[in-house]
Amino acid sequence: MSKKQKLTTTFIFLVILLSLVIAPSIALAEPEVILPGIDFNVNSSSNPEDVVTTVQILLMLTILSLAPAILILMTSFTRIVIVLSFVRNALATQQMPPNQVIIGLALFLTFFIMGPALTEANENALQPYLNGEITQEVALQEASMPFKQFMIKQTREKDILLFLNYAKLEKPKSIEEMPLRILVPAFAISELKTAFQMGFMIFIPFLVIDMIVASALMAMGMMMLPPVMISLPFKILLFVLVDGWYLVVKSLLESFH
């Protein structure tokens, strides 16, 4: 072994030795990492207010988890969003307006239409329950009453009888006796039928424009040109001239009674 190789081997040996001696001391000198811990304890309480607060939190979490179903099937949201989607399809504008705009508009129109029912539910059910004036069962009954009154006005009797006959129940004598498990699905299918009827009426003028454009193109021998490309500007022009969004929203508001 040459002198140069001996020096290289000695240097590598010293480096390894120093690393073995210094590394443990550096590790011991490093401060310990303290991780935060979270502890959940369930304690007993002799104060009824603590129990009421816990029940209120659980009730709010339950309502939030059911909020999408309540919004879709117990309010005017279903009819509004379907009709607005029909308008977009009739115009054949692909994704204009976007889904976010349609859903947002439908949501705020729903809040506007359901404002009286929400106000009544807040005054007769939520606030008295939070103040401890009524029990939870009474609060749920009072909160459901304005929604029942709204849904029963929009629901066809034939749809209600369908579910009553299937469940083998007698026809209730009052709205208070109408169970939600009967009223909600009946209201949903009634809303679907009404929305599709309005959608059909919206499609008619745009269908006439498509037929006129298609006939004109065939008469000129331009059968390879898609009629949708030519009819789309005329549809948009007609919709703007008649103030279509105003008419659609007005028809939706007047359809709820």
Short mmCIF file of C-alpha atoms in Angstrom, two decimals:
data_model
loop_
_atom_site.label_atom_id
_atom_site.label_comp_id
_atom_site.label_asym_id
_atom_site.label_seq_id
_atom_site.Cartn_x
_atom_site.Cartn_y
_atom_site.Cartn_z
CA MET A 1 0.00 0.00 0.00
CA SER A 2 1.40 3.37 -0.98
CA LYS A 3 1.84 6.31 1.39
CA LYS A 4 -1.04 8.20 -0.24
CA GLN A 5 -3.47 5.27 0.19
CA LYS A 6 -2.44 4.93 3.88
CA LEU A 7 -3.22 8.62 4.51
CA THR A 8 -6.60 8.31 2.82
CA THR A 9 -7.53 5.23 4.86
CA THR A 10 -6.41 6.91 8.11
CA PHE A 11 -8.51 10.03 7.31
CA ILE A 12 -11.66 7.99 6.61
CA PHE A 13 -11.15 6.03 9.86
CA LEU A 14 -10.84 9.26 11.87
CA VAL A 15 -14.01 10.70 10.29
CA ILE A 16 -16.00 7.55 11.17
CA LEU A 17 -14.63 7.57 14.72
CA LEU A 18 -15.52 11.23 15.26
CA SER A 19 -19.04 10.67 13.93
CA LEU A 20 -19.57 7.79 16.35
CA VAL A 21 -18.37 9.84 19.30
CA ILE A 22 -19.98 13.22 18.50
CA ALA A 23 -23.38 12.07 17.14
CA PRO A 24 -24.74 10.67 20.45
CA SER A 25 -23.77 13.84 22.29
CA ILE A 26 -25.54 16.00 19.69
CA ALA A 27 -28.65 13.82 19.91
CA LEU A 28 -28.69 14.14 23.69
CA ALA A 29 -28.24 17.88 23.46
CA GLU A 30 -31.27 18.33 21.19
CA PRO A 31 -34.42 19.50 23.07
CA GLU A 32 -37.36 17.13 23.27
CA VAL A 33 -40.27 17.80 20.95
CA ILE A 34 -43.49 18.30 22.92
CA LEU A 35 -46.66 17.38 21.01
CA PRO A 36 -50.00 18.78 22.15
CA GLY A 37 -52.62 16.30 23.28
CA ILE A 38 -56.42 16.47 23.13
CA ASP A 39 -58.51 14.86 25.79
CA PHE A 40 -62.31 14.45 25.68
CA ASN A 41 -64.00 13.79 29.00
CA VAL A 42 -67.65 13.09 29.71
CA ASN A 43 -68.48 14.41 33.15
CA SER A 44 -71.69 14.36 35.13
CA SER A 45 -73.48 17.60 35.91
CA SER A 46 -76.22 18.55 38.31
CA ASN A 47 -77.01 21.73 36.37
CA PRO A 48 -79.90 21.23 33.90
CA GLU A 49 -78.59 24.08 31.73
CA ASP A 50 -75.51 22.03 30.82
CA VAL A 51 -77.72 19.19 29.59
CA VAL A 52 -79.89 21.59 27.58
CA THR A 53 -76.80 23.03 25.91
CA THR A 54 -75.58 19.56 24.96
CA VAL A 55 -78.97 18.61 23.53
CA GLN A 56 -79.08 21.86 21.54
CA ILE A 57 -75.68 21.12 20.00
CA LEU A 58 -76.72 17.59 19.04
CA LEU A 59 -79.97 18.90 17.59
CA MET A 60 -78.18 21.52 15.50
CA LEU A 61 -75.72 18.92 14.16
CA THR A 62 -78.64 16.68 13.21
CA ILE A 63 -80.44 19.51 11.42
CA LEU A 64 -77.26 20.46 9.53
CA SER A 65 -76.78 16.87 8.37
CA LEU A 66 -80.37 16.77 7.08
CA ALA A 67 -80.29 20.30 5.66
CA PRO A 68 -79.73 19.27 2.00
CA ALA A 69 -82.70 16.88 2.06
CA ILE A 70 -84.90 19.45 3.81
CA LEU A 71 -83.88 22.14 1.32
CA ILE A 72 -84.55 19.99 -1.74
CA LEU A 73 -87.72 18.14 -0.77
CA MET A 74 -89.59 20.51 1.56
CA THR A 75 -89.14 23.87 -0.15
CA SER A 76 -89.55 25.47 -3.57
CA PHE A 77 -85.95 24.69 -4.54
CA THR A 78 -86.76 21.64 -6.68
CA ARG A 79 -89.19 23.41 -9.01
CA ILE A 80 -86.97 26.48 -9.38
CA VAL A 81 -83.74 24.66 -10.21
CA ILE A 82 -85.46 22.34 -12.71
CA VAL A 83 -87.16 25.21 -14.55
CA LEU A 84 -83.92 27.19 -14.73
CA SER A 85 -82.15 24.12 -16.09
CA PHE A 86 -84.89 23.77 -18.73
CA VAL A 87 -84.28 27.37 -19.78
CA ARG A 88 -80.58 26.69 -20.32
CA ASN A 89 -81.29 23.51 -22.27
CA ALA A 90 -83.89 25.26 -24.44
CA LEU A 91 -81.39 27.97 -25.30
CA ALA A 92 -78.77 25.28 -26.11
CA THR A 93 -76.04 27.44 -24.59
CA GLN A 94 -74.13 24.46 -23.16
CA GLN A 95 -72.87 25.66 -19.75
CA MET A 96 -74.16 29.23 -19.90
CA PRO A 97 -75.18 30.22 -17.32
CA PRO A 98 -72.94 27.90 -15.24
CA ASN A 99 -74.33 25.44 -12.71
CA GLN A 100 -73.09 27.61 -9.84
CA VAL A 101 -75.16 30.56 -11.07
CA ILE A 102 -78.31 28.47 -11.55
CA ILE A 103 -78.02 26.83 -8.13
CA GLY A 104 -77.20 30.15 -6.44
CA LEU A 105 -80.16 31.90 -8.05
CA ALA A 106 -82.44 28.98 -7.15
CA LEU A 107 -81.17 29.08 -3.57
CA PHE A 108 -81.87 32.78 -3.05
CA LEU A 109 -85.25 32.55 -4.74
CA THR A 110 -86.04 29.69 -2.37
CA PHE A 111 -85.10 31.83 0.64
CA PHE A 112 -87.32 34.61 -0.73
CA ILE A 113 -90.33 32.35 -1.28
CA MET A 114 -89.91 30.45 1.98
CA GLY A 115 -89.30 33.63 4.00
CA PRO A 116 -92.73 33.70 5.68
CA ALA A 117 -92.52 30.00 6.60
CA LEU A 118 -88.99 30.38 8.01
CA THR A 119 -90.02 33.46 10.00
CA GLU A 120 -93.04 31.67 11.46
CA ALA A 121 -90.96 28.62 12.38
CA ASN A 122 -88.39 30.84 14.09
CA GLU A 123 -90.97 32.81 16.08
CA ASN A 124 -93.21 29.88 17.09
CA ALA A 125 -90.66 27.09 17.51
CA LEU A 126 -86.97 28.00 17.61
CA GLN A 127 -87.00 31.05 19.87
CA PRO A 128 -89.45 29.60 22.46
CA TYR A 129 -87.40 26.39 22.55
CA LEU A 130 -84.11 28.26 23.07
CA ASN A 131 -85.76 30.27 25.86
CA GLY A 132 -86.94 27.07 27.53
CA GLU A 133 -90.62 27.86 27.09
CA ILE A 134 -91.56 24.69 25.15
CA THR A 135 -90.21 21.16 24.90
CA GLN A 136 -88.33 19.67 21.99
CA GLU A 137 -91.34 17.69 20.71
CA VAL A 138 -93.56 20.77 20.72
CA ALA A 139 -90.83 22.77 18.97
CA LEU A 140 -90.56 20.18 16.17
CA GLN A 141 -94.34 20.18 15.70
CA GLU A 142 -94.52 23.98 15.62
CA ALA A 143 -91.56 24.19 13.22
CA SER A 144 -93.09 21.70 10.78
CA MET A 145 -96.49 23.45 10.62
CA PRO A 146 -95.55 26.35 8.27
CA PHE A 147 -93.77 23.89 5.96
CA LYS A 148 -96.78 21.58 5.99
CA GLN A 149 -99.07 24.49 5.09
CA PHE A 150 -96.77 25.47 2.23
CA MET A 151 -96.43 21.93 0.87
CA ILE A 152 -100.13 21.07 1.12
CA LYS A 153 -100.98 24.07 -1.10
CA GLN A 154 -98.61 22.90 -3.84
CA THR A 155 -99.41 19.18 -3.66
CA ARG A 156 -102.07 17.50 -5.76
CA GLU A 157 -104.67 15.47 -3.91
CA LYS A 158 -104.04 12.52 -6.23
CA ASP A 159 -100.39 12.35 -5.14
CA ILE A 160 -101.31 12.43 -1.45
CA LEU A 161 -103.89 9.67 -1.92
CA LEU A 162 -101.27 7.54 -3.67
CA PHE A 163 -99.08 7.37 -0.57
CA LEU A 164 -102.03 7.21 1.85
CA ASN A 165 -103.45 4.19 0.04
CA TYR A 166 -100.08 2.49 -0.13
CA ALA A 167 -99.53 3.03 3.61
CA LYS A 168 -103.18 1.98 4.28
CA LEU A 169 -103.90 5.14 6.21
CA GLU A 170 -107.12 7.12 6.39
CA LYS A 171 -107.29 10.59 4.96
CA PRO A 172 -106.33 13.09 7.70
CA LYS A 173 -108.98 15.56 8.80
CA SER A 174 -106.54 18.45 9.28
CA ILE A 175 -103.05 19.54 8.31
CA GLU A 176 -101.80 18.82 11.84
CA GLU A 177 -102.66 15.14 11.42
CA MET A 178 -100.88 14.85 8.05
CA PRO A 179 -97.63 12.88 8.59
CA LEU A 180 -94.51 14.19 6.93
CA ARG A 181 -93.62 10.74 5.57
CA ILE A 182 -96.74 11.03 3.40
CA LEU A 183 -96.64 14.71 2.57
CA VAL A 184 -92.97 15.05 1.62
CA PRO A 185 -92.85 12.43 -1.20
CA ALA A 186 -96.26 13.56 -2.49
CA PHE A 187 -95.02 17.15 -2.56
CA ALA A 188 -91.83 16.07 -4.37
CA ILE A 189 -93.59 14.31 -7.26
CA SER A 190 -96.07 17.17 -7.56
CA GLU A 191 -93.19 19.62 -7.84
CA LEU A 192 -91.54 17.48 -10.51
CA LYS A 193 -94.72 17.40 -12.58
CA THR A 194 -95.24 21.16 -12.29
CA ALA A 195 -91.61 21.87 -13.17
CA PHE A 196 -91.78 19.68 -16.28
CA GLN A 197 -95.01 21.36 -17.38
CA MET A 198 -93.34 24.77 -17.12
CA GLY A 199 -90.28 23.41 -18.92
CA PHE A 200 -92.46 22.22 -21.81
CA MET A 201 -93.97 25.68 -22.20
CA ILE A 202 -90.48 27.20 -22.21
CA PHE A 203 -89.29 24.84 -24.95
CA ILE A 204 -92.08 25.68 -27.44
CA PRO A 205 -90.86 29.09 -28.76
CA PHE A 206 -87.28 27.88 -29.07
CA LEU A 207 -88.45 24.74 -30.85
CA VAL A 208 -90.26 26.92 -33.41
CA ILE A 209 -87.03 28.83 -34.08
CA ASP A 210 -85.14 25.54 -34.61
CA MET A 211 -87.77 24.34 -37.07
CA ILE A 212 -87.72 27.60 -39.05
CA VAL A 213 -83.92 27.64 -39.27
CA ALA A 214 -83.76 23.95 -40.24
CA SER A 215 -86.36 24.47 -42.99
CA ALA A 216 -84.50 27.51 -44.32
CA LEU A 217 -81.20 25.65 -44.45
CA MET A 218 -82.78 22.70 -46.27
CA ALA A 219 -84.38 25.07 -48.79
CA MET A 220 -80.97 26.64 -49.49
CA GLY A 221 -79.34 23.22 -49.83
CA MET A 222 -77.09 23.75 -46.81
CA MET A 223 -77.89 20.42 -45.18
CA MET A 224 -74.35 19.90 -43.85
CA LEU A 225 -74.52 23.02 -41.69
CA PRO A 226 -75.84 22.26 -38.17
CA PRO A 227 -79.06 24.24 -37.56
CA VAL A 228 -78.07 24.80 -33.92
CA MET A 229 -75.17 27.06 -34.95
CA ILE A 230 -77.55 29.34 -36.86
CA SER A 231 -80.50 29.23 -34.46
CA LEU A 232 -78.47 29.91 -31.30
CA PRO A 233 -77.96 33.67 -31.92
CA PHE A 234 -81.66 34.07 -32.79
CA LYS A 235 -82.66 32.25 -29.58
CA ILE A 236 -80.46 34.48 -27.47
CA LEU A 237 -81.75 37.58 -29.29
CA LEU A 238 -85.38 36.57 -28.73
CA PHE A 239 -84.73 35.75 -25.08
CA VAL A 240 -83.09 39.14 -24.51
CA LEU A 241 -85.77 41.12 -26.38
CA VAL A 242 -88.64 39.64 -24.36
CA ASP A 243 -86.64 39.96 -21.10
CA GLY A 244 -86.70 36.21 -20.62
CA TRP A 245 -85.16 35.97 -17.16
CA TYR A 246 -87.70 38.43 -15.80
CA LEU A 247 -90.57 36.42 -17.28
CA VAL A 248 -89.19 33.10 -16.03
CA VAL A 249 -88.65 34.33 -12.48
CA LYS A 250 -92.04 36.06 -12.48
CA SER A 251 -93.74 32.85 -13.61
CA LEU A 252 -91.93 30.89 -10.89
CA LEU A 253 -92.97 33.32 -8.17
CA GLU A 254 -96.59 33.36 -9.33
CA SER A 255 -96.71 29.56 -9.58
CA PHE A 256 -96.46 29.25 -5.79
CA HIS A 257 -99.74 29.96 -4.06
#
